[in-house]
């Protein structure tokens, strides 16, 4: 079993080494394109130790590449293997792989041996490892006669397996006749050698089918040992006859079962040694006999067991250390211990090492005249020897090459020529193994070429590494440079990593990394380049993850999975339950952003995972669903052990419904005092189903039980039977007894009455007692009914009293109560604090001191001191305002306090009063103090007016709170350009009595920013800011109004205005004369009834009277009586344009709009104006 484990580990280590070697080659080696001449390179070969199945054909792999394609030959056991002479052996076409035909008559044993492959072309020869071919073997168990094992109870026992020697070694396990594995424990376990060890046997170990099995993996066969019988004798079960037949010299004796201290079954002795190879798994074993069963512990003498590589197996009987190194050498001690003693064994471990690479030789591609080196460095224990071969021949007898010089583990090449091309082999070996590596020297003269496809597109998620390939070849080795963009500069800096294989790595690609990247390769023979494209995509993110859900049975639950992804990537969302597909059930509804489960059942418990995949990334989030319910109520309540003051209650829990019951709540009902009301009695853990309950006298008890889990409380159980306890005198007295006076001459004694079940019997009353403290008085007592208050009158003011309240009923008194201290009523304090002093700290803070009043004058509980203070006037303003008094309370017997938030430069008054529970005492005399000046508030406003080409006018208001005498104003300003950059700052100090300022000599068409604040002698206050712009210069203004200053334009405008004026005058004259014009004709068709007479016969309107032509028109006289203007009636009329509401003129004098037809309400009464629009009025609308 052990060699099998070691071999598996070797395979793992070899694969890791191959991966590391591949990565190193990818980064630093220069692969020669297959269209160029190159020596052979072995690309695939069978493992060094090759165990084959003797029933199948043997395939020995050997693949190689080269230009020209290589030819292959083989050696067997060191001599040429002529495959043409063996009909069972063939070589695959264009390959060196051998196929030995076993299935058609060949025997695998005939082909055991050491094979080596050679691949050769005109530039050199590469060789494979020595491949040892061995057919696997799975021999049968040898026949043996197995005697039954008769063992006394408590003795140790070893059942030997002794499997046949196979290749590779078999895997051992023990089973019974029913093919069930035999259970193992600290007492019974299998050793590394396959034997079954019993630290001590027990009667249950008796059986006749202990069978050892050996499984041979290569042949997939299992061999079975004959069953072993074990019979355990227990001295307690032996009858007298059997005991008499046992002789005194019987190996098992007739001794009783006795405990024994530990003895090691394996390994034997006190010390042993172990050699293991570096990189393998170290397995150390200790199995001990003893009763009680010993416990094994491991330590390393003089050191610690290696963390993260140490494991304990087989109930700590096996110490396992993976990937051992030379540092793991040392002494390991196992200690077996039980209650009677201990035993130990020391295993001295030595870690040796087969050769391993420090620097493996790598292929060299050189151009004629270049220099180079092949380095072959390996380590091991013992140190490996290094030997070189050239084209498979020891280098000492290989053809001479003047460019080559061997120096130990290095071959140095100088001024190579094309004939220097060859394949060199480095062999590093010691007693534990060997390493063989091929490395060619290929002399070529080739201009650069880039092997990565042109315009290759790379897509990468943002904040992830981006690796852009630039596979290249050339001889001499080209230099690689990277550029970004069409005309970008060469890429340099820490944000890029340039690999030796030409790849460009961007460790953290960002959005701005997107673009075209150009790789340029150059050597002395030429230059070439290639472009690749990089796109950076937004990462896929689950912005709302599924959350843990607890749902009650038959409910509905929904898991959310809201994602955010790159718009160019197509995500797919998959839901899993317990890492498997969702059940095929219509209750599971998968939506765009959620998973909903309807009508949840118990089997829906589990972990639900949302997986989002795109072509570039994948994210997932999981949540657990727990289906629970409140527990069912307990049942079968039973009362037992009834005593006067206790009873035992038991019950059976109901179903917990998938959520463990955390506790049970027991409630009781007092059918005598409070029938129908349930009270909390006690609470017990969920694992308890009985409880001893304390009872009170004179209570008719019923009990019920409620189960509680995380979901909630169950329904109450059915009530138990009733149990009435006997009466007794009270056990306790009222609680919360207090004595507080409500008036200066009384004492109010209060308490919390006993509950009904606390009375312990009928006739509950209270004995109230009191006496003045520190005075030699007798107790005064009264007995009161079941109340909670008693008032003692005629007491002195605020005097301490001793008080006690005792319960009693018809059967007697409760225990003597404890005394409490109370006080009679308080009265207002008698005197005011004296010696009040004020110390002004700054303009907003003052400290006030006072002398405390004598405690006897307080006449109550001292609550503290109250400071009343108010502002009398502001010294910087004359305005008076309502006086608002402020109060600060200082608790306890303090004699000073701070007054914050004062206004600077003001006069204040204050007084101090003492306070008790009744109220405040008299005030101290008012104390006057003043606060010094402070900095002012900001000016109340800042306005900037009258902008000109080079000046601005500033106006401001004084600060709302000057906080002192203003000394000046500070004005700062600076220009702001079009990019919002600030220019140089100018500062001006302005007298305090000014309220405006004209700033001159400013730049035209410039924006300025102003900062303005006020000052007192203390300092500057907060500033306000404003911005303003000077107007453009005259040259610019004249360019903008050039057309308006042209003579022809002015003349044209005057002519148009004159023409409009003449037309308006004519229109008004004709209208006043009643002349016919289109508007007049429309008005005639619908004459105003207020002006035209109505014919008496038909009610129609009459004609306009000429006599009315020169009468002044009334405003609105042309409007119908319903106060509306119809569109068809008033399209051309100008009557209503006297004030110009709807009618307007354009800038060129043209009239805008006729009547719009909108209804306009006119005042019904009181409109005295009746003037007709005049030409002047009409021109006003123009002007």
JSON list of C-alpha atoms in Angstrom, two decimals, residues 724-828:
[
{"chain": "A", "resi": 724, "resn": "UNK", "atom": "CA", "xyz": [-56.20, 24.10, 45.50]},
{"chain": "A", "resi": 725, "resn": "UNK", "atom": "CA", "xyz": [-53.50, 24.92, 48.07]},
{"chain": "A", "resi": 726, "resn": "UNK", "atom": "CA", "xyz": [-54.18, 25.50, 51.78]},
{"chain": "A", "resi": 727, "resn": "UNK", "atom": "CA", "xyz": [-54.37, 28.97, 53.43]},
{"chain": "A", "resi": 728, "resn": "UNK", "atom": "CA", "xyz": [-51.46, 30.44, 55.43]},
{"chain": "A", "resi": 729, "resn": "UNK", "atom": "CA", "xyz": [-50.32, 33.73, 56.88]},
{"chain": "A", "resi": 730, "resn": "UNK", "atom": "CA", "xyz": [-48.62, 36.02, 54.26]},
{"chain": "A", "resi": 731, "resn": "UNK", "atom": "CA", "xyz": [-45.06, 35.16, 53.18]},
{"chain": "A", "resi": 732, "resn": "UNK", "atom": "CA", "xyz": [-44.13, 38.63, 52.10]},
{"chain": "A", "resi": 733, "resn": "UNK", "atom": "CA", "xyz": [-44.85, 42.28, 52.77]},
{"chain": "A", "resi": 734, "resn": "UNK", "atom": "CA", "xyz": [-45.80, 45.05, 50.35]},
{"chain": "A", "resi": 735, "resn": "UNK", "atom": "CA", "xyz": [-43.00, 46.35, 48.12]},
{"chain": "A", "resi": 736, "resn": "UNK", "atom": "CA", "xyz": [-41.96, 49.82, 47.06]},
{"chain": "A", "resi": 737, "resn": "UNK", "atom": "CA", "xyz": [-42.85, 51.45, 50.40]},
{"chain": "A", "resi": 738, "resn": "UNK", "atom": "CA", "xyz": [-42.33, 55.25, 50.25]},
{"chain": "A", "resi": 739, "resn": "UNK", "atom": "CA", "xyz": [-42.94, 58.26, 52.45]},
{"chain": "A", "resi": 740, "resn": "UNK", "atom": "CA", "xyz": [-43.28, 61.60, 50.65]},
{"chain": "A", "resi": 741, "resn": "UNK", "atom": "CA", "xyz": [-45.20, 64.60, 51.93]},
{"chain": "A", "resi": 742, "resn": "UNK", "atom": "CA", "xyz": [-47.71, 66.29, 49.64]},
{"chain": "A", "resi": 743, "resn": "UNK", "atom": "CA", "xyz": [-48.03, 69.34, 51.96]},
{"chain": "A", "resi": 744, "resn": "UNK", "atom": "CA", "xyz": [-45.54, 70.98, 54.37]},
{"chain": "A", "resi": 745, "resn": "UNK", "atom": "CA", "xyz": [-47.43, 69.44, 57.33]},
{"chain": "A", "resi": 746, "resn": "UNK", "atom": "CA", "xyz": [-48.12, 65.86, 56.24]},
{"chain": "A", "resi": 747, "resn": "UNK", "atom": "CA", "xyz": [-46.51, 62.52, 55.37]},
{"chain": "A", "resi": 748, "resn": "UNK", "atom": "CA", "xyz": [-48.06, 60.33, 52.64]},
{"chain": "A", "resi": 749, "resn": "UNK", "atom": "CA", "xyz": [-47.11, 56.66, 53.03]},
{"chain": "A", "resi": 750, "resn": "UNK", "atom": "CA", "xyz": [-47.65, 54.53, 49.89]},
{"chain": "A", "resi": 751, "resn": "UNK", "atom": "CA", "xyz": [-46.92, 50.89, 48.92]},
{"chain": "A", "resi": 752, "resn": "UNK", "atom": "CA", "xyz": [-47.69, 48.32, 46.25]},
{"chain": "A", "resi": 753, "resn": "UNK", "atom": "CA", "xyz": [-50.43, 46.01, 47.42]},
{"chain": "A", "resi": 754, "resn": "UNK", "atom": "CA", "xyz": [-50.01, 42.24, 47.37]},
{"chain": "A", "resi": 755, "resn": "UNK", "atom": "CA", "xyz": [-51.55, 40.30, 44.49]},
{"chain": "A", "resi": 756, "resn": "UNK", "atom": "CA", "xyz": [-54.48, 38.06, 45.25]},
{"chain": "A", "resi": 757, "resn": "UNK", "atom": "CA", "xyz": [-52.41, 34.86, 45.33]},
{"chain": "A", "resi": 758, "resn": "UNK", "atom": "CA", "xyz": [-49.83, 36.61, 47.58]},
{"chain": "A", "resi": 759, "resn": "UNK", "atom": "CA", "xyz": [-52.40, 37.12, 50.31]},
{"chain": "A", "resi": 760, "resn": "UNK", "atom": "CA", "xyz": [-52.06, 33.42, 51.26]},
{"chain": "A", "resi": 761, "resn": "UNK", "atom": "CA", "xyz": [-55.53, 33.53, 52.81]},
{"chain": "A", "resi": 762, "resn": "UNK", "atom": "CA", "xyz": [-58.70, 35.59, 53.41]},
{"chain": "A", "resi": 763, "resn": "UNK", "atom": "CA", "xyz": [-58.90, 38.95, 55.26]},
{"chain": "A", "resi": 764, "resn": "UNK", "atom": "CA", "xyz": [-55.84, 40.70, 53.81]},
{"chain": "A", "resi": 765, "resn": "UNK", "atom": "CA", "xyz": [-54.93, 43.95, 55.71]},
{"chain": "A", "resi": 766, "resn": "UNK", "atom": "CA", "xyz": [-51.86, 46.14, 56.31]},
{"chain": "A", "resi": 767, "resn": "UNK", "atom": "CA", "xyz": [-50.25, 47.41, 59.50]},
{"chain": "A", "resi": 768, "resn": "UNK", "atom": "CA", "xyz": [-48.72, 50.86, 58.83]},
{"chain": "A", "resi": 769, "resn": "UNK", "atom": "CA", "xyz": [-46.11, 52.11, 61.35]},
{"chain": "A", "resi": 770, "resn": "UNK", "atom": "CA", "xyz": [-44.02, 55.31, 61.52]},
{"chain": "A", "resi": 771, "resn": "UNK", "atom": "CA", "xyz": [-41.84, 57.39, 63.85]},
{"chain": "A", "resi": 772, "resn": "UNK", "atom": "CA", "xyz": [-39.64, 60.48, 63.49]},
{"chain": "A", "resi": 773, "resn": "UNK", "atom": "CA", "xyz": [-36.05, 59.58, 62.78]},
{"chain": "A", "resi": 774, "resn": "UNK", "atom": "CA", "xyz": [-33.29, 60.50, 65.25]},
{"chain": "A", "resi": 775, "resn": "UNK", "atom": "CA", "xyz": [-35.89, 61.29, 67.90]},
{"chain": "A", "resi": 776, "resn": "UNK", "atom": "CA", "xyz": [-36.56, 58.92, 70.78]},
{"chain": "A", "resi": 777, "resn": "UNK", "atom": "CA", "xyz": [-40.20, 58.33, 69.84]},
{"chain": "A", "resi": 778, "resn": "UNK", "atom": "CA", "xyz": [-42.35, 55.21, 69.97]},
{"chain": "A", "resi": 779, "resn": "UNK", "atom": "CA", "xyz": [-43.81, 53.66, 66.82]},
{"chain": "A", "resi": 780, "resn": "UNK", "atom": "CA", "xyz": [-47.26, 54.84, 65.86]},
{"chain": "A", "resi": 781, "resn": "UNK", "atom": "CA", "xyz": [-49.28, 52.13, 64.06]},
{"chain": "A", "resi": 782, "resn": "UNK", "atom": "CA", "xyz": [-52.64, 51.74, 62.39]},
{"chain": "A", "resi": 783, "resn": "UNK", "atom": "CA", "xyz": [-54.24, 48.77, 60.63]},
{"chain": "A", "resi": 784, "resn": "UNK", "atom": "CA", "xyz": [-55.89, 49.61, 57.32]},
{"chain": "A", "resi": 785, "resn": "UNK", "atom": "CA", "xyz": [-57.93, 47.63, 54.85]},
{"chain": "A", "resi": 786, "resn": "UNK", "atom": "CA", "xyz": [-56.55, 46.34, 51.56]},
{"chain": "A", "resi": 787, "resn": "UNK", "atom": "CA", "xyz": [-55.52, 49.81, 50.26]},
{"chain": "A", "resi": 788, "resn": "UNK", "atom": "CA", "xyz": [-52.17, 51.23, 49.12]},
{"chain": "A", "resi": 789, "resn": "UNK", "atom": "CA", "xyz": [-51.93, 54.66, 50.84]},
{"chain": "A", "resi": 790, "resn": "UNK", "atom": "CA", "xyz": [-52.13, 56.25, 54.29]},
{"chain": "A", "resi": 791, "resn": "UNK", "atom": "CA", "xyz": [-51.71, 59.99, 55.15]},
{"chain": "A", "resi": 792, "resn": "UNK", "atom": "CA", "xyz": [-50.15, 61.15, 58.43]},
{"chain": "A", "resi": 793, "resn": "UNK", "atom": "CA", "xyz": [-51.15, 64.78, 59.26]},
{"chain": "A", "resi": 794, "resn": "UNK", "atom": "CA", "xyz": [-49.66, 67.45, 61.56]},
{"chain": "A", "resi": 795, "resn": "UNK", "atom": "CA", "xyz": [-46.02, 66.69, 60.85]},
{"chain": "A", "resi": 796, "resn": "UNK", "atom": "CA", "xyz": [-43.15, 69.22, 60.98]},
{"chain": "A", "resi": 797, "resn": "UNK", "atom": "CA", "xyz": [-41.87, 70.46, 57.60]},
{"chain": "A", "resi": 798, "resn": "UNK", "atom": "CA", "xyz": [-39.36, 68.21, 55.85]},
{"chain": "A", "resi": 799, "resn": "UNK", "atom": "CA", "xyz": [-38.48, 65.88, 58.71]},
{"chain": "A", "resi": 800, "resn": "UNK", "atom": "CA", "xyz": [-37.17, 62.29, 58.14]},
{"chain": "A", "resi": 801, "resn": "UNK", "atom": "CA", "xyz": [-39.41, 59.42, 59.28]},
{"chain": "A", "resi": 802, "resn": "UNK", "atom": "CA", "xyz": [-38.84, 55.69, 59.68]},
{"chain": "A", "resi": 803, "resn": "UNK", "atom": "CA", "xyz": [-41.67, 53.77, 57.99]},
{"chain": "A", "resi": 804, "resn": "UNK", "atom": "CA", "xyz": [-42.69, 50.12, 57.67]},
{"chain": "A", "resi": 805, "resn": "UNK", "atom": "CA", "xyz": [-45.76, 48.34, 56.28]},
{"chain": "A", "resi": 806, "resn": "UNK", "atom": "CA", "xyz": [-46.63, 44.76, 57.31]},
{"chain": "A", "resi": 807, "resn": "UNK", "atom": "CA", "xyz": [-49.20, 42.46, 55.69]},
{"chain": "A", "resi": 808, "resn": "UNK", "atom": "CA", "xyz": [-51.60, 40.31, 57.71]},
{"chain": "A", "resi": 809, "resn": "UNK", "atom": "CA", "xyz": [-54.63, 38.09, 57.09]},
{"chain": "A", "resi": 810, "resn": "UNK", "atom": "CA", "xyz": [-57.03, 35.99, 59.13]},
{"chain": "A", "resi": 811, "resn": "UNK", "atom": "CA", "xyz": [-54.28, 33.45, 59.85]},
{"chain": "A", "resi": 812, "resn": "UNK", "atom": "CA", "xyz": [-51.65, 35.90, 61.09]},
{"chain": "A", "resi": 813, "resn": "UNK", "atom": "CA", "xyz": [-48.91, 38.39, 60.23]},
{"chain": "A", "resi": 814, "resn": "UNK", "atom": "CA", "xyz": [-46.24, 38.32, 57.54]},
{"chain": "A", "resi": 815, "resn": "UNK", "atom": "CA", "xyz": [-42.58, 38.42, 58.63]},
{"chain": "A", "resi": 816, "resn": "UNK", "atom": "CA", "xyz": [-41.29, 41.62, 60.23]},
{"chain": "A", "resi": 817, "resn": "UNK", "atom": "CA", "xyz": [-40.91, 44.18, 57.40]},
{"chain": "A", "resi": 818, "resn": "UNK", "atom": "CA", "xyz": [-37.79, 46.22, 56.70]},
{"chain": "A", "resi": 819, "resn": "UNK", "atom": "CA", "xyz": [-37.76, 49.93, 57.48]},
{"chain": "A", "resi": 820, "resn": "UNK", "atom": "CA", "xyz": [-37.53, 52.70, 54.90]},
{"chain": "A", "resi": 821, "resn": "UNK", "atom": "CA", "xyz": [-36.78, 56.41, 55.33]},
{"chain": "A", "resi": 822, "resn": "UNK", "atom": "CA", "xyz": [-39.28, 58.99, 54.15]},
{"chain": "A", "resi": 823, "resn": "UNK", "atom": "CA", "xyz": [-39.71, 62.74, 54.59]},
{"chain": "A", "resi": 824, "resn": "UNK", "atom": "CA", "xyz": [-42.66, 64.94, 55.46]},
{"chain": "A", "resi": 825, "resn": "UNK", "atom": "CA", "xyz": [-43.68, 67.63, 53.00]},
{"chain": "A", "resi": 826, "resn": "UNK", "atom": "CA", "xyz": [-41.36, 70.32, 51.63]},
{"chain": "A", "resi": 827, "resn": "UNK", "atom": "CA", "xyz": [-41.80, 74.12, 51.69]},
{"chain": "A", "resi": 828, "resn": "UNK", "atom": "CA", "xyz": [-40.21, 76.82, 49.55]}
]
